[in-house]
PDB file of C-alpha atoms and ligand atoms in Angstrom:
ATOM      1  CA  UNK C   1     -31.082  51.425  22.450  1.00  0.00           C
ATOM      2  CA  UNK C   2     -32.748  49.097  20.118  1.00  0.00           C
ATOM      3  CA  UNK C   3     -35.991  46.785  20.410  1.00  0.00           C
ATOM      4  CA  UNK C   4     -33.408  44.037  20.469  1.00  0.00           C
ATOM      5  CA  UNK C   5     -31.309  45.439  23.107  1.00  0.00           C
ATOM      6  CA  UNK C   6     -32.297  43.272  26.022  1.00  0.00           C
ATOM      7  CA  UNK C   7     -29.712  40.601  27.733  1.00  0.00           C
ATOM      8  CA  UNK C   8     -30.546  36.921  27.406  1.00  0.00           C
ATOM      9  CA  UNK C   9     -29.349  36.008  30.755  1.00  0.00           C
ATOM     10  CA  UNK C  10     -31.377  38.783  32.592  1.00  0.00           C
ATOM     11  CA  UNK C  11     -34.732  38.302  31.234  1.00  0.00           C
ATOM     12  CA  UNK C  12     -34.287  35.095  32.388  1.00  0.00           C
ATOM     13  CA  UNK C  13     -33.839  35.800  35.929  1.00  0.00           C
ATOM     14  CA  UNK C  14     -29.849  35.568  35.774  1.00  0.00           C
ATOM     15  CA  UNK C  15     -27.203  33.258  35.965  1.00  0.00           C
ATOM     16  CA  UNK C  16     -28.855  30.823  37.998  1.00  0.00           C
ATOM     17  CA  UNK C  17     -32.165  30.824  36.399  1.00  0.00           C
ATOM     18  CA  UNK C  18     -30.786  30.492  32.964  1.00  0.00           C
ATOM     19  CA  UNK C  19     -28.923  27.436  34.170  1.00  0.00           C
ATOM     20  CA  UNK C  20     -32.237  25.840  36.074  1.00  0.00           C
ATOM     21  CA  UNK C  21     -33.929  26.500  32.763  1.00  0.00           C
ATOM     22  CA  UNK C  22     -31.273  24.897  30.605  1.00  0.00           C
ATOM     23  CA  UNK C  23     -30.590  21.982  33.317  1.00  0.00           C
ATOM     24  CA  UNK C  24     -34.046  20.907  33.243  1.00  0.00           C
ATOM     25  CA  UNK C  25     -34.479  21.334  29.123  1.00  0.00           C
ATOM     26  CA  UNK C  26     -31.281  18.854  28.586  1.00  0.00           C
ATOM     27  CA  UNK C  27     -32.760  16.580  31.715  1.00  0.00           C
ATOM     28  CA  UNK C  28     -35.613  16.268  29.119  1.00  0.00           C
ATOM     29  CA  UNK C  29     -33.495  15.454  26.436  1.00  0.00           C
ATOM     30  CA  UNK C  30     -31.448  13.346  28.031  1.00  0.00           C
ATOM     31  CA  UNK C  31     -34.561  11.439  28.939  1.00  0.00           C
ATOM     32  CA  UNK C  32     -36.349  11.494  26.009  1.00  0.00           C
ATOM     33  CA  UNK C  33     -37.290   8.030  24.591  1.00  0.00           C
ATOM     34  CA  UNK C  34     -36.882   9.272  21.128  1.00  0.00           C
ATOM     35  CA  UNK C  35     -34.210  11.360  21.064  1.00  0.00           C
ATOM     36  CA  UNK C  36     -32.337  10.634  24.200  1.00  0.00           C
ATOM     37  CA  UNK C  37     -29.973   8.143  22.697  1.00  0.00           C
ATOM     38  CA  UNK C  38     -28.325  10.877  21.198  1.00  0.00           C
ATOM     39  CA  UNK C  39     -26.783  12.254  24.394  1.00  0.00           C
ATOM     40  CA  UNK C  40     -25.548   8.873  26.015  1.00  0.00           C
ATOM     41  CA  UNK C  41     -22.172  10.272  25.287  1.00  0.00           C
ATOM     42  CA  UNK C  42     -22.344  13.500  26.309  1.00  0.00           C
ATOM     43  CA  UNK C  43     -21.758  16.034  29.127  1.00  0.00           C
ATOM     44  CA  UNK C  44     -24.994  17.061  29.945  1.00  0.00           C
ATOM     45  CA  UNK C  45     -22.735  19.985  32.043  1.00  0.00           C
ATOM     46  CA  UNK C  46     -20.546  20.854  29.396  1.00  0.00           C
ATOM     47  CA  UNK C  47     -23.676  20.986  27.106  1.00  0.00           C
ATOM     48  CA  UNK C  48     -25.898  23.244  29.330  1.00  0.00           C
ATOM     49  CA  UNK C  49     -22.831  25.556  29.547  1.00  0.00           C
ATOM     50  CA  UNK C  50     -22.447  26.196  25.570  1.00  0.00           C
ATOM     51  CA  UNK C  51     -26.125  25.878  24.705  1.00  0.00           C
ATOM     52  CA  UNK C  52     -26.471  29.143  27.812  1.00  0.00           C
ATOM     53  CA  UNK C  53     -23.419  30.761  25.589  1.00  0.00           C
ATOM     54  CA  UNK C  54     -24.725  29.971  22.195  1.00  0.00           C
ATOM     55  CA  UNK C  55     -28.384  31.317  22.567  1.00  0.00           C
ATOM     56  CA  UNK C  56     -26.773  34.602  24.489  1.00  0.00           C
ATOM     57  CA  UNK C  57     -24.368  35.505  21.704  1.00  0.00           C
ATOM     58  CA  UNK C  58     -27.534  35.207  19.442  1.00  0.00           C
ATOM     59  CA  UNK C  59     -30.486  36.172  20.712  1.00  0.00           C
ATOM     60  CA  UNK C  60     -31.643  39.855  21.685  1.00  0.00           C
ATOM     61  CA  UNK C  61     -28.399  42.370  22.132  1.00  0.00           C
ATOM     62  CA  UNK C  62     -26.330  39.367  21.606  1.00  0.00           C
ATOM     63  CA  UNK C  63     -24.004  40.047  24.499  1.00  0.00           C
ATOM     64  CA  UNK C  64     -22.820  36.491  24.914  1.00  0.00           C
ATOM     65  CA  UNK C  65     -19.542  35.184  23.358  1.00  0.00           C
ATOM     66  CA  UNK C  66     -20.053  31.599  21.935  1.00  0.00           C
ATOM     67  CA  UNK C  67     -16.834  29.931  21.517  1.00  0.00           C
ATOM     68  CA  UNK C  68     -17.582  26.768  20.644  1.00  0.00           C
ATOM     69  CA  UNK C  69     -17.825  24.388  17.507  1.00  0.00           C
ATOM     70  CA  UNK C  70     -20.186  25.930  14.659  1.00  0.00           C
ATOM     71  CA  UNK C  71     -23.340  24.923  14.938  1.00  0.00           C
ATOM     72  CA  UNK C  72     -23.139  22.324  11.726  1.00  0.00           C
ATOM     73  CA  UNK C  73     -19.643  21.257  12.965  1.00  0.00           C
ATOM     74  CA  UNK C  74     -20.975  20.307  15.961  1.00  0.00           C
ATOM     75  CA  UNK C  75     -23.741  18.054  14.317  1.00  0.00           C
ATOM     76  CA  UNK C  76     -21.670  16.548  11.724  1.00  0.00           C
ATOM     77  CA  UNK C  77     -21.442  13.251  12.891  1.00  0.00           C
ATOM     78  CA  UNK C  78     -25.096  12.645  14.142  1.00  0.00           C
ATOM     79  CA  UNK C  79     -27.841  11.381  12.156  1.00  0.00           C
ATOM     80  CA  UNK C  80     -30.661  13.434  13.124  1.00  0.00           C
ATOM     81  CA  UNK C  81     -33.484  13.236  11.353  1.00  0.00           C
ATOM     82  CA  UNK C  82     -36.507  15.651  10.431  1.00  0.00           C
ATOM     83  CA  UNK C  83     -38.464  13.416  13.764  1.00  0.00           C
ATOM     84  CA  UNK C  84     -35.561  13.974  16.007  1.00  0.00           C
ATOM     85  CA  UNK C  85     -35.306  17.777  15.203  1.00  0.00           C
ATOM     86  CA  UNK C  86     -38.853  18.360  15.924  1.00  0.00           C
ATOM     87  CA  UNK C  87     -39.237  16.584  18.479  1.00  0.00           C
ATOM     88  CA  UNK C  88     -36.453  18.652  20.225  1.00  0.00           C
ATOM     89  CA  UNK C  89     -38.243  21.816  19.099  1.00  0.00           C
ATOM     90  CA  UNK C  90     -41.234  20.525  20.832  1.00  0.00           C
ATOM     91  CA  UNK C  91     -39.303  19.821  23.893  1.00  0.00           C
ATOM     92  CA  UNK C  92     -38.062  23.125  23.702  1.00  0.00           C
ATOM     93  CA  UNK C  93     -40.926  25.156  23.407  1.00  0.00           C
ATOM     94  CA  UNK C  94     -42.387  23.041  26.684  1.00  0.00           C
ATOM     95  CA  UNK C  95     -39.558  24.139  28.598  1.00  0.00           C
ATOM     96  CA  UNK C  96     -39.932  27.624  27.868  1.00  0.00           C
ATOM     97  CA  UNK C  97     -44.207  27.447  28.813  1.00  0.00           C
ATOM     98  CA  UNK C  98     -43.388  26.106  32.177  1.00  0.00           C
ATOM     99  CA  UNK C  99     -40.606  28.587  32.846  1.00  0.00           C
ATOM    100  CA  UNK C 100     -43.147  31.739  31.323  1.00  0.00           C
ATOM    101  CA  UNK C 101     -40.110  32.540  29.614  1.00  0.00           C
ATOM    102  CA  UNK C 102     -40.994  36.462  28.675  1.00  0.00           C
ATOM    103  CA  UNK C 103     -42.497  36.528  25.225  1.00  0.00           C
ATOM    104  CA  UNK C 104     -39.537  38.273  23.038  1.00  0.00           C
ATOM    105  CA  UNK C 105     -37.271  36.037  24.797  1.00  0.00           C
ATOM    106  CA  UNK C 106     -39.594  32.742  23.465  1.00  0.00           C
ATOM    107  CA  UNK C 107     -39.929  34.218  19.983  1.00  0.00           C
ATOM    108  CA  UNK C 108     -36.243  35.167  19.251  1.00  0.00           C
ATOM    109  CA  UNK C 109     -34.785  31.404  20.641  1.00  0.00           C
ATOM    110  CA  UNK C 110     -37.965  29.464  18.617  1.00  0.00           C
ATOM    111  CA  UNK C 111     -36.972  31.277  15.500  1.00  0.00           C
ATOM    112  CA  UNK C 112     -32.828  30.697  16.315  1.00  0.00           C
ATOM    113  CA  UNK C 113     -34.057  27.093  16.852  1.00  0.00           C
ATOM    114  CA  UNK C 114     -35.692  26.809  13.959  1.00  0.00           C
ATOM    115  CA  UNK C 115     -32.777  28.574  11.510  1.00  0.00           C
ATOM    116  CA  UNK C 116     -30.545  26.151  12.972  1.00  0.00           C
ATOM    117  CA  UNK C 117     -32.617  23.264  11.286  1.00  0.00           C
ATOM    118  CA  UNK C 118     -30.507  23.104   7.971  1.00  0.00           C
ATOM    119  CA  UNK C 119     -27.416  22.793   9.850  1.00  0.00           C
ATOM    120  CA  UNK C 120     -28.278  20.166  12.187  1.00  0.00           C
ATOM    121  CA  UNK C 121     -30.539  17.508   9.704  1.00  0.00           C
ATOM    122  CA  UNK C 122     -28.482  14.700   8.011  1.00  0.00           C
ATOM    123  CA  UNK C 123     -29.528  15.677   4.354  1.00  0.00           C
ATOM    124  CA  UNK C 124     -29.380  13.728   0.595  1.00  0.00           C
ATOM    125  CA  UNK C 125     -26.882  11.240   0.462  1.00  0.00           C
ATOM    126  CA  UNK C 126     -26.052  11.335   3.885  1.00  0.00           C
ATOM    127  CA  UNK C 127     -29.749  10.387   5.169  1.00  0.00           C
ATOM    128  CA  UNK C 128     -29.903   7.584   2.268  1.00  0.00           C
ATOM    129  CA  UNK C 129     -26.085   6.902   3.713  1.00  0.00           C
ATOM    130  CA  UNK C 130     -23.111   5.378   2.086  1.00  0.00           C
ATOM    131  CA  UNK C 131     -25.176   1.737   1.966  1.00  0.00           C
ATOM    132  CA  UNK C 132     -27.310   2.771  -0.333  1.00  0.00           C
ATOM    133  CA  UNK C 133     -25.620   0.287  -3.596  1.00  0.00           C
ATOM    134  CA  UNK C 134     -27.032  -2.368  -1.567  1.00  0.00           C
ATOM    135  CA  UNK C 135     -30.159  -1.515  -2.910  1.00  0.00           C
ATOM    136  CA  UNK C 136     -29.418  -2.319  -6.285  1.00  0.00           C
ATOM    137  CA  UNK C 137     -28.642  -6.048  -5.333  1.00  0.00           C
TER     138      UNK C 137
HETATM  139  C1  LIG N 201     -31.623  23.243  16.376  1.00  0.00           C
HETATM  140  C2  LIG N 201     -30.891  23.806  17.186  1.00  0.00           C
HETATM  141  C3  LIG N 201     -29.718  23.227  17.883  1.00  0.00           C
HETATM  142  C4  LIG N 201     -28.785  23.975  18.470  1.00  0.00           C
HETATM  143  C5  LIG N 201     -28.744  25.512  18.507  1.00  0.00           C
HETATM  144  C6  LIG N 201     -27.816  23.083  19.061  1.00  0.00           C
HETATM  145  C7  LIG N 201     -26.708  23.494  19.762  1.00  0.00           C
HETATM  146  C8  LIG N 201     -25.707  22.679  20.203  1.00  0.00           C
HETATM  147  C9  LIG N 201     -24.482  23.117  20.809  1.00  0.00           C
HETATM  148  C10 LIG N 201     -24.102  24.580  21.061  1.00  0.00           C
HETATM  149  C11 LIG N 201     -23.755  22.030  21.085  1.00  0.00           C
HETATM  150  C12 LIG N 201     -22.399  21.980  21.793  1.00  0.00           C
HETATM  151  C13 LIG N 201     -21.255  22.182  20.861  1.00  0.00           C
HETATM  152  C14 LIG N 201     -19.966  22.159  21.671  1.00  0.00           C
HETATM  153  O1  LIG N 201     -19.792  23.028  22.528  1.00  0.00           O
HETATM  154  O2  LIG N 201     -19.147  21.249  21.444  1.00  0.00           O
HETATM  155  C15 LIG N 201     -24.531  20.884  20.672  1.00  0.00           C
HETATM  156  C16 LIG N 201     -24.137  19.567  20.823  1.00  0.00           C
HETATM  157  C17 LIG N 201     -24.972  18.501  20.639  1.00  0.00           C
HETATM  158  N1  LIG N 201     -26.228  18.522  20.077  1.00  0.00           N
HETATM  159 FE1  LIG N 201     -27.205  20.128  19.449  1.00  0.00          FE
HETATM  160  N2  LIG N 201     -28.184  21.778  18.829  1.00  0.00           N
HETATM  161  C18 LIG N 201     -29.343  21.804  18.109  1.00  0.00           C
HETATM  162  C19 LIG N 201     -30.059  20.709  17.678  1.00  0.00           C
HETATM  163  C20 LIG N 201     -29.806  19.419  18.053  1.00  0.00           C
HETATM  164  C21 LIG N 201     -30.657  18.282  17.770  1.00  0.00           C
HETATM  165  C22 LIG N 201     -31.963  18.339  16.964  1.00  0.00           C
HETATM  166  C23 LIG N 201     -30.083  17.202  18.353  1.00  0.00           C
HETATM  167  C24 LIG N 201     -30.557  15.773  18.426  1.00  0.00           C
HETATM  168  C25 LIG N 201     -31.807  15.432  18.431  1.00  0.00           C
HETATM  169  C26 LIG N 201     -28.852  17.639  18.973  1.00  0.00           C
HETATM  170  C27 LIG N 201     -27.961  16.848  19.652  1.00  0.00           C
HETATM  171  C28 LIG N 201     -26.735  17.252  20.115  1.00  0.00           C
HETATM  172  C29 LIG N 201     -25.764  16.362  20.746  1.00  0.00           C
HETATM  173  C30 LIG N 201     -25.935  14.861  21.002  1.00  0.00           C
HETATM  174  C31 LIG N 201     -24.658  17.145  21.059  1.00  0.00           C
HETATM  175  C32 LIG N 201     -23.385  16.683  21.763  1.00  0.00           C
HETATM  176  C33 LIG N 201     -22.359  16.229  20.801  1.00  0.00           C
HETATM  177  C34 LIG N 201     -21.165  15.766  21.607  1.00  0.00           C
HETATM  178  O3  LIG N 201     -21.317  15.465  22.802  1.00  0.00           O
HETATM  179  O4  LIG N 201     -20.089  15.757  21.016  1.00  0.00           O
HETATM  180  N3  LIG N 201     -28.724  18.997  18.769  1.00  0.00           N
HETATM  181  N4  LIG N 201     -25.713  21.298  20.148  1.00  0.00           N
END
């Protein structure tokens, strides 16, 4: 048995807890007047569901089987900026205070969060967008 060895899901409480955790973190987002426009679209169920998946297949013994979109893939089409990304980041780290998520748990998903960063920010061109001639009017 390794350091890492421990089971997303159970160190939060279970099943249920890990869905009251991740309910009330995409309520947040949802919410959020900066970022919530984001998520007008989406399934808020669907989302809590593979976000549960994703962070189980990654974090600690990585039991978890993620089977949706790659993480970039998923992204693609949104223009999220440095701002929004932190500002989720922020949101999650408040979530995981008022749930005294255990502290290995905390560390591992901050520092998944914050690898994910490259594949989730618009970068280059794409920030400056396919507009950007107009400038030279
Ligand atoms: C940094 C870590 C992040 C992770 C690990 C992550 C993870 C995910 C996952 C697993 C999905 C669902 C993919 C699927 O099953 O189809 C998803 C979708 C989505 N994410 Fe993220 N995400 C991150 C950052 C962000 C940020 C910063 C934003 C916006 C501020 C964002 C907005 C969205 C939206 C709007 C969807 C839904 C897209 C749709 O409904 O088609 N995500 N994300």
């Amino acid at each position: 048995m390794t350091l890492s060895d421990w089971n997303f899901i159970e160190e939060l409480g279970g099943e249920s807890a890990a869905e009251t955790l991740m309910r009330s973190f995409y309520d947040r987002l949802f919410e959020d007047v900066m970022i919530g426009f984001f998520f007008v679209n989406s399934d808020k169920e669907a989302l809590i569901r593979s976000q549960i998946e994703y962070v189980h297949a990654n974090i600690g013994g990585r039991q978890g089987s993620y089977e949706g979109p790659s993480i970039r893939k998923a992204h693609r089409e949104l223009p999220i900026l440095s701002g929004h990304f932190d500002r989720r980041h922020q949101i999650l780290k408040e979530v995981l205070d008022d749930f005294e998520v255990p502290e290995k748990v905390r560390d591992a998903w901050i520092s998944l969060d914050l690898a994910m960063r490259p594949m989730v920010l618009r970068q280059g061109k794409e920030v400056r967008g396919a507009g950007s001639n107009n400038c030279r009017n």
